[in-house]
Every structure is written in C-alpha cells, then in structure tokens.
C-alpha cells in the first residue's frame, strides 16, 4: 500500500510536519524527487529540525527511510544532515537507504546554477538542482552507483569537469574548479556513503509484497512541476504524484491514496506568476504571522490568499484523493478572509488553469470574502470542533475541489492536528 504526500501549491505547504504525523502509521517513508532545495521543518519535543534530503519519517524510530532514484543527492547536505540527526540522538544507520540510481550533485552543478541565475532569473535555490537534472537527461550525470567504483568515478568526473570548466570560464566568466580536489573529495565520499546504498526499488517491492505501508514524500509542489507547473518558473523535477512512481520505481497500481497538502493561503518563493499575491499590508501580515521565510535559503516568501483555481487544477493533475489543510491558525488573526474562485482575462472568465506563465501573470483573480473567526484553534481535535467560519472555509474548498479535507494543521507542533471524525 502506497500513500503519496504531494504539495498542491508552490511548495512549503508544511510537508515536513504532515509526513511526520502520518509516519507514525507507516513502515517506510520514501523521498522521490528534488534535492537539498527542499526544506522540511519539523517540531518534535520542543526541538525544531529542518531536513533537506532525508525523509521526514526519520524521527520515528520504527520507520525506515528511502532516498529514491528520482532524488538528486548533495553529499555535503547529506553528511551535515546525518551529523545533525545523530547529534540529536536520532539513529540513522541501518534505517536510511539510498538508491544506487540517484544522481549526485557536484560542485559544478552549484556553480552553474548560480551563474545561470544571473541570466535567467528563475529565483532558484542555487543548490545545483537544475544542472544536476540536465546532466541526468543528457546522460552525463554521475549516479550513486558510480561512487562505488573509483575508476568509473574518476573517469566520469574528469570528462565532466573538462566540459564544465570550459563552460564556467568561457560562457559564465566565473571561477573554474580544481579537478584533483574534486576527485579526491568524491572518492572520500564514496567510502562514507557505502553503508547506506542499496537497491531501493527491490527494497520497496519486497516491502509491498510483505504488506508494508509506504509513504512517498514529495518535495516542492505541483505548481513547481517541470511539466505541469508554471514553466519556466519551476523546479527541474516532477513533484506531482506521477513523479513518485518514476522516482521510486513503484507502479501506479500500488498507490491507493494521494494526500494533497495545501496551505490555507498561498505562498511562493522565487519568481513567476502568482495571481493572488498581496504586496500590501495584508501580505506582510501573512508573512509575519506565518513566519514565511524559506527554510533553505531564508528568503522572504511572497504571500497571498488561497487560490482555489490553482488548487482544483492541482487536485486534477495529481489525482488527489484527500486534502490536508495546513497553517489554518495563521488565518485566525484576520477579521475577513478572501478566497480566489475564478480568473478573469480581458473581461472573460477563464475555464481552467492557464497553460502558460504569461497568461497566468495577466489574469485578475475573483474573490469570495468570508468572515474570519479570530479565535485560537488549539482546543479543536476534530474538524467539527473548529469555529463555524473555519468550517465554512473548509466546505468551500471541498465543494470547489471535489475532495474532502481530512486533516487540518493548526500549528507547528505534532499534536496541533485536527482530524475528520
Ligand atoms: P530550484 O529547485 O532550486 O531549481 O528552484 C526553482 C524554483 O523552485 C525557484 O522558484 C525556487 O524558489 C523554487 N523552489 C525550489 N525548492 C523549493 C521548496 O522546497 N519550496 C518552495 N520553493 C522551492
């Protein structure tokens, strides 16, 4: 049985916390795409833990964690994260399994990402994600399996570095990399990573055959998907639910539940269209109350009202079977709340979510205004306990998107969760 947890907006929907909550009922939590561009924040026993690569299930001792073939693995971030977890007393060895087939982020990927950003202005995290996926698809990437054979690694690295150094020097006029230093750094990493590497596809299929419960954890969000998002202002992988199958090697027939995560308002980091963005005092209030600053880069997130046109599109593309609504507590501070239920362009109401970024950038959102509740949500355990105004918002989301909201998060802590009775 596989449950996929997918971000239904532009990322940062609070996947860390929800995966952590759901992980108590899972045997394996498996990350299927992206890399250290993600930042999943968890608060557990008063400690705030930010994970970039290792699945958010790691804090549950009974859970095994997988970094799947669809992920691009940053050795520096991985080592830092393992050390950080071990310093907190979390055991990682024997519980973390990394796919042979995952691609490895190289120092030149980060340099190229940052250099290209000067020309393209996507607002990337600068973590080398795009260039690593470019190498994957141009079939020059270095995979984890290559780290296990020093000769293969050295040969591939030298060939790649010759090309990348020429690019860095001639096109981007930036620093070049020292071939010997990188070869020795990665040969050393090869010893470090050895104990974690395994055939994760077989591991997951054995688990499925044994009736184990797998939680597939996506990073970023559907609207940042390279195929279905607001291209070119997207990441370079497929956060949408289909990415879980290709990024882990599991068949669509194994998936029986797709949980879409949506914040009760909208945020976006980086550039690109954002119809409900608020550049006024209300947007500032959402950012301050919601602590909307990137967990990876610290950048302030752009904030705006909930966009149901975008969310309904996301439900459709991902095949979301239920929604988890996060950060509802942030809206407790507002006397009225707006929700976008339509886009207009040139006086016409658009039927769906535009296919291109230019059109999305030009649309005017239509809003429904709801009364706020202006009271804390801490006591609620079930959706039926929430203030009637909050229930009205949830009903609007459900009727517009055609799926039930089954979980509501009302704060950063594990216990601040509201379920459907
Ligand atoms: P990249 O993934 O670093 O290439 O960045 C591409 C776009 O995705 C930029 O707009 C980033 O801000 C955005 N992005 C990447 N990772 C995340 C994330 O975890 N949360 C939100 N936005 C992200």
Tab-separated table of C-alpha atoms and ligand atoms in Angstrom:
chain	number	residue	atom	x	y	z
A	1	UNK	CA	0.000	0.000	0.000
A	2	UNK	CA	1.440	3.328	-1.030
A	3	UNK	CA	0.268	6.748	0.102
A	4	UNK	CA	1.712	9.705	-1.754
A	5	UNK	CA	2.035	13.041	0.003
A	6	UNK	CA	2.250	15.821	-2.523
A	7	UNK	CA	2.485	19.597	-2.186
A	8	UNK	CA	-0.529	21.014	-4.008
A	9	UNK	CA	0.702	24.606	-4.374
A	10	UNK	CA	4.160	26.190	-4.852
A	11	UNK	CA	5.874	24.190	-2.132
A	12	UNK	CA	6.312	24.989	1.555
A	13	UNK	CA	2.853	23.628	2.400
A	14	UNK	CA	4.150	22.053	5.600
A	15	UNK	CA	5.009	18.586	4.261
A	16	UNK	CA	7.572	18.005	6.996
A	17	UNK	CA	5.005	18.174	9.753
A	18	UNK	CA	2.273	16.222	7.930
A	19	UNK	CA	4.668	13.452	6.845
A	20	UNK	CA	5.932	13.294	10.423
A	21	UNK	CA	2.344	12.902	11.682
A	22	UNK	CA	1.463	10.271	9.041
A	23	UNK	CA	4.762	8.430	9.541
A	24	UNK	CA	3.525	7.029	12.848
A	25	UNK	CA	1.339	4.696	10.736
A	26	UNK	CA	3.941	3.922	8.052
A	27	UNK	CA	6.739	1.394	7.778
A	28	UNK	CA	8.750	3.237	5.148
A	29	UNK	CA	8.929	6.884	4.157
A	30	UNK	CA	10.491	7.402	0.734
A	31	UNK	CA	11.528	10.668	-0.899
A	32	UNK	CA	11.012	10.595	-4.669
A	33	UNK	CA	12.378	13.796	-6.278
A	34	UNK	CA	14.187	17.074	-5.777
A	35	UNK	CA	17.198	17.521	-3.588
A	36	UNK	CA	18.542	19.830	-0.940
A	37	UNK	CA	16.478	22.665	-2.446
A	38	UNK	CA	13.671	21.461	-0.168
A	39	UNK	CA	13.445	22.383	3.483
A	40	UNK	CA	11.062	20.350	5.615
A	41	UNK	CA	10.639	21.816	9.085
A	42	UNK	CA	9.530	19.639	11.988
A	43	UNK	CA	8.983	20.490	15.609
A	44	UNK	CA	9.325	17.490	17.847
A	45	UNK	CA	9.578	17.506	21.645
A	46	UNK	CA	10.345	21.220	21.555
A	47	UNK	CA	13.143	20.804	19.019
A	48	UNK	CA	12.961	22.349	15.555
A	49	UNK	CA	14.556	20.121	12.946
A	50	UNK	CA	14.963	21.170	9.301
A	51	UNK	CA	15.507	18.345	6.840
A	52	UNK	CA	16.542	18.937	3.239
A	53	UNK	CA	17.151	15.429	1.929
A	54	UNK	CA	16.376	12.762	4.485
A	55	UNK	CA	12.655	11.918	4.602
A	56	UNK	CA	10.673	13.451	7.427
A	57	UNK	CA	9.865	9.975	8.806
A	58	UNK	CA	13.366	9.654	10.276
A	59	UNK	CA	12.235	10.960	13.663
A	60	UNK	CA	10.078	7.841	14.148
A	61	UNK	CA	12.349	5.039	15.287
A	62	UNK	CA	10.311	2.235	13.718
A	63	UNK	CA	10.357	3.855	10.251
A	64	UNK	CA	12.848	3.050	7.508
A	65	UNK	CA	13.679	5.902	5.159
A	66	UNK	CA	14.493	5.769	1.470
A	67	UNK	CA	16.108	8.347	-0.784
A	68	UNK	CA	14.857	7.206	-4.166
A	69	UNK	CA	16.344	7.205	-7.641
A	70	UNK	CA	14.449	10.395	-8.560
A	71	UNK	CA	16.311	12.469	-5.976
A	72	UNK	CA	19.487	14.426	-6.741
A	73	UNK	CA	21.782	13.806	-3.797
A	74	UNK	CA	24.017	16.512	-2.369
A	75	UNK	CA	26.885	14.811	-0.476
A	76	UNK	CA	27.609	17.896	1.624
A	77	UNK	CA	23.983	18.311	2.665
A	78	UNK	CA	23.614	14.585	3.335
A	79	UNK	CA	26.600	14.435	5.660
A	80	UNK	CA	25.519	17.568	7.514
A	81	UNK	CA	22.045	16.192	7.950
A	82	UNK	CA	23.201	12.802	9.216
A	83	UNK	CA	25.569	14.501	11.708
A	84	UNK	CA	22.811	16.845	12.861
A	85	UNK	CA	20.379	13.970	13.416
A	86	UNK	CA	22.990	11.872	15.225
A	87	UNK	CA	23.840	14.819	17.469
A	88	UNK	CA	20.159	14.878	18.453
A	89	UNK	CA	20.309	11.173	19.281
A	90	UNK	CA	18.363	10.055	16.185
A	91	UNK	CA	19.727	6.789	14.799
A	92	UNK	CA	20.203	6.912	11.043
A	93	UNK	CA	22.489	3.939	10.348
A	94	UNK	CA	20.555	0.824	9.387
A	95	UNK	CA	17.439	2.950	8.795
A	96	UNK	CA	18.420	5.070	5.813
A	97	UNK	CA	18.638	3.533	2.351
A	98	UNK	CA	19.884	5.432	-0.676
A	99	UNK	CA	19.220	4.366	-4.256
A	100	UNK	CA	22.149	3.334	-6.452
A	101	UNK	CA	20.368	5.174	-9.226
A	102	UNK	CA	20.061	8.605	-7.593
A	103	UNK	CA	22.183	11.267	-9.283
A	104	UNK	CA	24.832	13.104	-7.308
A	105	UNK	CA	25.119	16.884	-7.086
A	106	UNK	CA	28.593	18.061	-7.952
A	107	UNK	CA	30.263	21.375	-7.074
A	108	UNK	CA	29.991	22.416	-10.736
A	109	UNK	CA	26.205	21.990	-10.584
A	110	UNK	CA	26.003	24.592	-7.834
A	111	UNK	CA	28.329	26.996	-9.651
A	112	UNK	CA	26.419	26.605	-12.909
A	113	UNK	CA	23.074	27.060	-11.135
A	114	UNK	CA	24.243	30.310	-9.593
A	115	UNK	CA	25.909	31.512	-12.808
A	116	UNK	CA	22.842	30.769	-14.972
A	117	UNK	CA	20.614	32.520	-12.484
A	118	UNK	CA	22.298	35.813	-13.432
A	119	UNK	CA	20.907	35.350	-16.960
A	120	UNK	CA	17.626	33.528	-16.412
A	121	UNK	CA	16.257	34.866	-13.106
A	122	UNK	CA	14.060	31.977	-12.052
A	123	UNK	CA	14.943	32.591	-8.422
A	124	UNK	CA	16.402	29.101	-7.882
A	125	UNK	CA	17.724	27.985	-4.533
A	126	UNK	CA	21.233	27.824	-6.032
A	127	UNK	CA	21.642	24.244	-4.829
A	128	UNK	CA	22.612	22.862	-8.237
A	129	UNK	CA	19.296	21.122	-8.806
A	130	UNK	CA	18.622	22.211	-12.402
A	131	UNK	CA	22.152	21.486	-13.687
A	132	UNK	CA	22.139	18.060	-11.987
A	133	UNK	CA	18.888	17.112	-13.738
A	134	UNK	CA	20.266	18.500	-17.024
A	135	UNK	CA	23.208	16.093	-16.720
A	136	UNK	CA	20.840	13.260	-15.851
A	137	UNK	CA	18.879	13.789	-19.052
A	138	UNK	CA	21.942	14.461	-21.178
A	139	UNK	CA	23.294	11.147	-19.841
A	140	UNK	CA	26.478	12.580	-18.393
A	141	UNK	CA	25.318	12.531	-14.776
A	142	UNK	CA	27.168	10.739	-12.014
A	143	UNK	CA	24.992	8.347	-10.064
A	144	UNK	CA	25.471	6.982	-6.576
A	145	UNK	CA	26.418	3.625	-8.115
A	146	UNK	CA	29.351	5.325	-9.860
A	147	UNK	CA	30.709	6.349	-6.468
A	148	UNK	CA	31.187	2.699	-5.621
A	149	UNK	CA	33.804	2.174	-8.322
A	150	UNK	CA	36.737	4.562	-8.009
A	151	UNK	CA	37.871	4.094	-11.591
A	152	UNK	CA	34.470	4.779	-13.090
A	153	UNK	CA	34.032	7.796	-10.826
A	154	UNK	CA	37.373	9.280	-11.662
A	155	UNK	CA	36.931	8.772	-15.398
A	156	UNK	CA	33.452	10.334	-15.434
A	157	UNK	CA	34.455	13.200	-13.202
A	158	UNK	CA	37.439	14.129	-15.333
A	159	UNK	CA	35.348	14.086	-18.522
A	160	UNK	CA	32.615	16.203	-16.924
A	161	UNK	CA	34.999	18.652	-15.357
A	162	UNK	CA	36.729	19.330	-18.676
A	163	UNK	CA	33.352	20.342	-20.142
A	164	UNK	CA	32.068	22.253	-17.106
A	165	UNK	CA	35.287	24.182	-16.589
A	166	UNK	CA	35.150	25.329	-20.209
A	167	UNK	CA	31.529	26.449	-19.673
A	168	UNK	CA	32.353	28.248	-16.431
A	169	UNK	CA	35.292	30.029	-17.976
A	170	UNK	CA	34.138	30.831	-21.498
A	171	UNK	CA	30.407	31.371	-21.083
A	172	UNK	CA	29.931	32.435	-17.488
A	173	UNK	CA	33.348	34.019	-16.867
A	174	UNK	CA	33.456	32.615	-13.384
A	175	UNK	CA	35.826	30.518	-11.288
A	176	UNK	CA	36.995	27.141	-12.520
A	177	UNK	CA	37.138	24.033	-10.415
A	178	UNK	CA	40.188	22.101	-9.360
A	179	UNK	CA	39.859	18.625	-10.859
A	180	UNK	CA	42.167	16.901	-8.368
A	181	UNK	CA	40.427	18.397	-5.329
A	182	UNK	CA	37.005	17.253	-6.525
A	183	UNK	CA	38.179	13.791	-7.471
A	184	UNK	CA	39.658	13.258	-4.015
A	185	UNK	CA	36.604	14.775	-2.248
A	186	UNK	CA	34.216	12.437	-4.049
A	187	UNK	CA	36.442	9.399	-3.678
A	188	UNK	CA	36.336	10.076	0.050
A	189	UNK	CA	32.543	10.463	-0.064
A	190	UNK	CA	32.426	7.091	-1.775
A	191	UNK	CA	33.658	5.438	1.454
A	192	UNK	CA	31.218	7.413	3.589
A	193	UNK	CA	28.093	6.630	1.607
A	194	UNK	CA	28.784	2.931	1.059
A	195	UNK	CA	26.808	1.631	4.046
A	196	UNK	CA	23.625	3.453	3.005
A	197	UNK	CA	23.484	2.451	-0.646
A	198	UNK	CA	21.132	-0.288	-1.707
A	199	UNK	CA	18.739	-1.358	-4.442
A	200	UNK	CA	15.839	0.677	-3.114
A	201	UNK	CA	13.500	-0.406	-5.927
A	202	UNK	CA	13.789	-4.044	-4.794
A	203	UNK	CA	13.583	-2.978	-1.158
A	204	UNK	CA	10.292	-1.181	-1.819
A	205	UNK	CA	8.857	-4.074	-3.845
A	206	UNK	CA	9.750	-6.565	-1.122
A	207	UNK	CA	8.069	-4.263	1.387
A	208	UNK	CA	4.962	-4.072	-0.813
A	209	UNK	CA	4.852	-7.858	-1.138
A	210	UNK	CA	5.060	-8.099	2.661
A	211	UNK	CA	2.074	-5.762	3.039
A	212	UNK	CA	4.130	-2.905	4.441
A	213	UNK	CA	2.853	0.680	4.339
A	214	UNK	CA	4.909	3.085	2.284
A	215	UNK	CA	4.601	6.845	2.435
A	216	UNK	CA	6.015	8.512	-0.675
A	217	UNK	CA	7.143	12.017	0.212
A	218	UNK	CA	7.382	14.671	-2.468
A	219	UNK	CA	9.330	17.896	-2.219
A	220	UNK	CA	8.302	21.328	-3.576
A	221	UNK	CA	4.785	21.445	-5.015
A	222	UNK	CA	2.710	20.634	-8.082
A	223	UNK	CA	2.819	24.201	-9.404
A	224	UNK	CA	6.632	23.959	-9.477
A	225	UNK	CA	6.484	20.730	-11.523
A	226	UNK	CA	8.655	20.924	-14.641
A	227	UNK	CA	5.785	19.586	-16.788
A	228	UNK	CA	2.635	20.775	-15.042
A	229	UNK	CA	3.803	23.856	-13.170
A	230	UNK	CA	4.210	27.482	-14.176
A	231	UNK	CA	7.059	26.809	-16.613
A	232	UNK	CA	9.755	28.156	-16.827
A	233	UNK	CA	9.367	29.294	-13.200
A	234	UNK	CA	9.542	25.764	-11.882
A	235	UNK	CA	11.952	23.287	-10.405
A	236	UNK	CA	13.566	20.649	-12.631
A	237	UNK	CA	11.758	17.537	-11.423
A	238	UNK	CA	8.217	16.164	-11.084
A	239	UNK	CA	6.810	16.841	-7.616
A	240	UNK	CA	3.378	15.742	-8.922
A	241	UNK	CA	2.164	12.316	-7.867
A	242	UNK	CA	3.348	10.614	-11.073
A	243	UNK	CA	6.884	11.504	-10.007
A	244	UNK	CA	6.512	9.111	-7.071
A	245	UNK	CA	6.260	6.154	-9.439
A	246	UNK	CA	9.213	7.092	-11.637
A	247	UNK	CA	11.213	8.467	-8.711
A	248	UNK	CA	10.908	5.290	-6.662
A	249	UNK	CA	10.293	2.550	-9.237
A	250	UNK	CA	6.855	1.660	-7.927
A	251	UNK	CA	3.870	1.048	-10.203
A	252	UNK	CA	0.810	3.346	-10.241
A	253	UNK	CA	-1.279	0.279	-9.329
A	254	UNK	CA	0.435	0.152	-5.913
A	255	UNK	CA	-0.834	3.613	-4.984
A	256	UNK	CA	-4.120	3.753	-3.135
A	257	UNK	CA	-4.112	7.184	-1.514
A	258	UNK	CA	-2.845	10.593	-2.632
A	259	UNK	CA	-2.865	13.269	0.022
A	260	UNK	CA	-2.544	16.812	-1.295
A	261	UNK	CA	-1.178	19.413	1.060
A	262	UNK	CA	-2.450	22.958	0.779
A	263	UNK	CA	-1.773	25.928	2.961
A	264	UNK	CA	-4.909	27.880	3.959
A	265	UNK	CA	-3.398	30.773	1.992
A	266	UNK	CA	-0.741	30.853	-0.751
A	267	UNK	CA	2.995	31.425	-0.797
A	268	UNK	CA	5.668	31.298	-3.427
A	269	UNK	CA	9.462	31.672	-3.247
A	270	UNK	CA	11.379	32.714	-6.307
A	271	UNK	CA	9.979	34.341	-9.421
A	272	UNK	CA	6.962	33.565	-11.573
A	273	UNK	CA	3.245	34.309	-11.784
A	274	UNK	CA	1.206	34.372	-8.594
A	275	UNK	CA	-2.354	35.659	-9.229
A	276	UNK	CA	-3.415	36.107	-5.593
A	277	UNK	CA	-0.167	37.674	-4.389
A	278	UNK	CA	-0.633	40.518	-1.883
A	279	UNK	CA	2.079	43.143	-1.944
A	280	UNK	CA	0.301	45.238	0.692
A	281	UNK	CA	0.000	45.224	4.474
A	282	UNK	CA	-2.139	42.052	4.441
A	283	UNK	CA	0.595	40.169	2.574
A	284	UNK	CA	3.128	41.401	5.103
A	285	UNK	CA	0.860	40.241	7.940
A	286	UNK	CA	0.566	36.757	6.406
A	287	UNK	CA	4.358	36.591	6.103
A	288	UNK	CA	4.980	37.742	9.663
A	289	UNK	CA	2.292	35.656	11.365
A	290	UNK	CA	3.039	32.604	9.226
A	291	UNK	CA	6.854	33.017	9.535
A	292	UNK	CA	7.024	32.795	5.793
A	293	UNK	CA	10.748	32.697	5.204
A	294	UNK	CA	12.418	29.934	3.172
A	295	UNK	CA	13.700	27.003	5.258
A	296	UNK	CA	16.568	26.500	2.792
A	297	UNK	CA	17.513	29.996	1.685
A	298	UNK	CA	15.903	32.214	4.351
A	299	UNK	CA	14.310	34.284	1.564
A	300	UNK	CA	11.010	36.025	2.424
A	301	UNK	CA	8.170	34.147	0.759
A	302	UNK	CA	5.667	36.008	-1.395
A	303	UNK	CA	2.240	35.686	0.252
A	304	UNK	CA	-1.379	35.882	-0.889
A	305	UNK	CA	-4.876	34.484	-0.437
A	306	UNK	CA	-5.820	30.874	-1.110
A	307	UNK	CA	-6.248	30.218	-4.846
A	308	UNK	CA	-8.887	27.563	-5.470
A	309	UNK	CA	-8.493	27.691	-9.264
A	310	UNK	CA	-4.876	26.603	-8.852
A	311	UNK	CA	-5.771	24.093	-6.132
A	312	UNK	CA	-8.512	22.460	-8.216
A	313	UNK	CA	-6.025	22.121	-11.085
A	314	UNK	CA	-3.564	20.530	-8.690
A	315	UNK	CA	-6.189	18.093	-7.397
A	316	UNK	CA	-6.866	17.094	-11.006
A	317	UNK	CA	-3.252	16.682	-12.140
A	318	UNK	CA	-2.209	14.750	-9.043
A	319	UNK	CA	-5.353	12.666	-8.645
A	320	UNK	CA	-5.532	13.887	-5.056
A	321	UNK	CA	-7.922	11.723	-3.040
A	322	UNK	CA	-7.956	13.924	0.080
A	323	UNK	CA	-6.580	17.252	1.198
A	324	UNK	CA	-4.628	18.225	4.289
A	325	UNK	CA	-5.046	21.926	5.039
A	326	UNK	CA	-2.090	23.467	6.813
A	327	UNK	CA	-1.396	26.655	8.767
A	328	UNK	CA	-5.092	27.386	9.316
A	329	UNK	CA	-4.099	29.073	12.604
A	330	UNK	CA	-2.423	31.884	10.628
A	331	UNK	CA	-5.847	32.980	9.360
A	332	UNK	CA	-7.171	33.226	12.935
A	333	UNK	CA	-5.779	36.762	13.034
A	334	UNK	CA	-7.858	38.149	10.147
A	335	UNK	CA	-11.385	39.632	10.515
A	336	UNK	CA	-12.178	38.661	6.924
A	337	UNK	CA	-10.590	36.118	4.613
A	338	UNK	CA	-10.582	36.075	0.838
A	339	UNK	CA	-10.532	33.006	-1.366
A	340	UNK	CA	-9.979	33.124	-5.124
A	341	UNK	CA	-12.650	31.193	-7.027
A	342	UNK	CA	-12.090	32.385	-10.596
A	343	UNK	CA	-9.737	34.080	-13.026
A	344	UNK	CA	-10.765	36.821	-15.465
A	345	UNK	CA	-8.844	37.892	-18.519
A	346	UNK	CA	-9.975	40.678	-20.868
A	347	UNK	CA	-13.449	40.674	-19.308
A	348	UNK	CA	-13.871	36.913	-19.815
A	349	UNK	CA	-13.947	34.296	-17.074
A	350	UNK	CA	-11.345	31.613	-17.794
A	351	UNK	CA	-12.457	27.986	-17.670
A	352	UNK	CA	-9.333	26.394	-16.231
A	353	UNK	CA	-5.792	26.981	-15.093
A	354	UNK	CA	-3.806	28.678	-17.900
A	355	UNK	CA	-1.162	26.596	-19.674
A	356	UNK	CA	1.405	29.380	-19.886
A	357	UNK	CA	3.048	31.682	-17.377
A	358	UNK	CA	2.289	34.863	-19.364
A	359	UNK	CA	-1.468	34.275	-19.267
A	360	UNK	CA	-1.383	33.333	-15.592
A	361	UNK	CA	0.541	36.508	-14.913
A	362	UNK	CA	-2.150	38.595	-16.630
A	363	UNK	CA	-5.287	37.125	-15.004
A	364	UNK	CA	-7.341	39.005	-12.440
A	365	UNK	CA	-8.483	36.878	-9.538
A	366	UNK	CA	-12.132	36.881	-8.459
A	367	UNK	CA	-12.641	36.526	-4.734
A	368	UNK	CA	-15.247	35.344	-2.294
A	369	UNK	CA	-14.955	37.098	1.057
A	370	UNK	CA	-15.590	35.045	4.196
A	371	UNK	CA	-15.840	36.105	7.827
A	372	UNK	CA	-12.870	35.237	9.955
A	373	UNK	CA	-13.144	33.535	13.368
A	374	UNK	CA	-10.483	35.476	15.279
A	375	UNK	CA	-10.120	32.879	17.984
A	376	UNK	CA	-7.443	30.265	18.690
A	377	UNK	CA	-7.838	26.770	17.235
A	378	UNK	CA	-5.726	24.937	19.809
A	379	UNK	CA	-8.582	23.120	21.520
A	380	UNK	CA	-10.000	21.574	18.337
A	381	UNK	CA	-9.320	17.867	17.813
A	382	UNK	CA	-11.868	17.221	15.087
A	383	UNK	CA	-12.940	19.384	12.150
A	384	UNK	CA	-16.376	19.593	13.766
A	385	UNK	CA	-14.749	21.379	16.762
A	386	UNK	CA	-13.451	24.236	14.605
A	387	UNK	CA	-15.253	27.608	14.658
A	388	UNK	CA	-18.180	27.664	12.166
A	389	UNK	CA	-16.397	30.250	9.976
A	390	UNK	CA	-13.397	27.918	9.633
A	391	UNK	CA	-15.748	25.058	8.753
A	392	UNK	CA	-17.333	27.262	6.075
A	393	UNK	CA	-13.885	27.796	4.543
A	394	UNK	CA	-13.236	24.050	4.581
A	395	UNK	CA	-16.634	23.338	2.993
A	396	UNK	CA	-15.901	25.866	0.254
A	397	UNK	CA	-12.560	24.174	-0.502
A	398	UNK	CA	-14.222	20.762	-0.556
A	399	UNK	CA	-17.081	21.739	-2.819
A	400	UNK	CA	-14.844	23.665	-5.215
A	401	UNK	CA	-12.139	20.989	-5.462
A	402	UNK	CA	-14.365	17.927	-5.175
A	403	UNK	CA	-12.331	16.203	-2.443
A	404	UNK	CA	-12.579	16.006	1.326
A	405	UNK	CA	-10.291	17.802	3.734
A	406	UNK	CA	-9.304	15.057	6.183
A	407	UNK	CA	-6.535	16.720	8.181
A	408	UNK	CA	-6.035	20.296	9.319
A	409	UNK	CA	-2.824	21.558	10.856
A	410	UNK	CA	-3.204	24.363	13.383
A	411	UNK	CA	0.403	24.899	14.468
A	412	UNK	CA	3.941	23.616	14.138
A	413	UNK	CA	3.760	21.001	16.905
A	414	UNK	CA	2.873	17.349	16.226
A	415	UNK	CA	-0.215	17.488	18.449
A	416	UNK	CA	-1.639	20.592	16.710
A	417	UNK	CA	-3.578	18.495	14.252
A	418	UNK	CA	-7.305	18.317	13.625
A	419	UNK	CA	-8.846	15.219	12.045
A	420	UNK	CA	-12.136	14.382	10.431
A	421	UNK	CA	-14.288	12.498	12.941
B	1	LIG	P1	15.416	25.095	-7.865
B	1	LIG	O1	14.572	23.948	-7.460
B	1	LIG	O2	16.466	25.462	-6.850
B	1	LIG	O3	15.971	24.921	-9.243
B	1	LIG	O4	14.474	26.409	-7.948
B	1	LIG	C1	13.439	26.529	-8.916
B	1	LIG	C2	12.223	27.221	-8.312
B	1	LIG	O5	11.622	26.354	-7.339
B	1	LIG	C3	12.534	28.528	-7.568
B	1	LIG	O6	11.436	29.402	-7.723
B	1	LIG	C4	12.636	28.079	-6.115
B	1	LIG	O7	12.375	29.133	-5.215
B	1	LIG	C5	11.553	27.017	-6.083
B	1	LIG	N1	11.772	26.020	-5.040
B	1	LIG	C6	12.689	25.040	-5.024
B	1	LIG	N2	12.590	24.299	-3.912
B	1	LIG	C7	11.575	24.818	-3.211
B	1	LIG	C8	10.952	24.456	-1.981
B	1	LIG	O8	11.308	23.487	-1.304
B	1	LIG	N3	9.911	25.228	-1.597
B	1	LIG	C9	9.458	26.265	-2.343
B	1	LIG	N4	10.002	26.635	-3.496
B	1	LIG	C10	11.045	25.915	-3.925
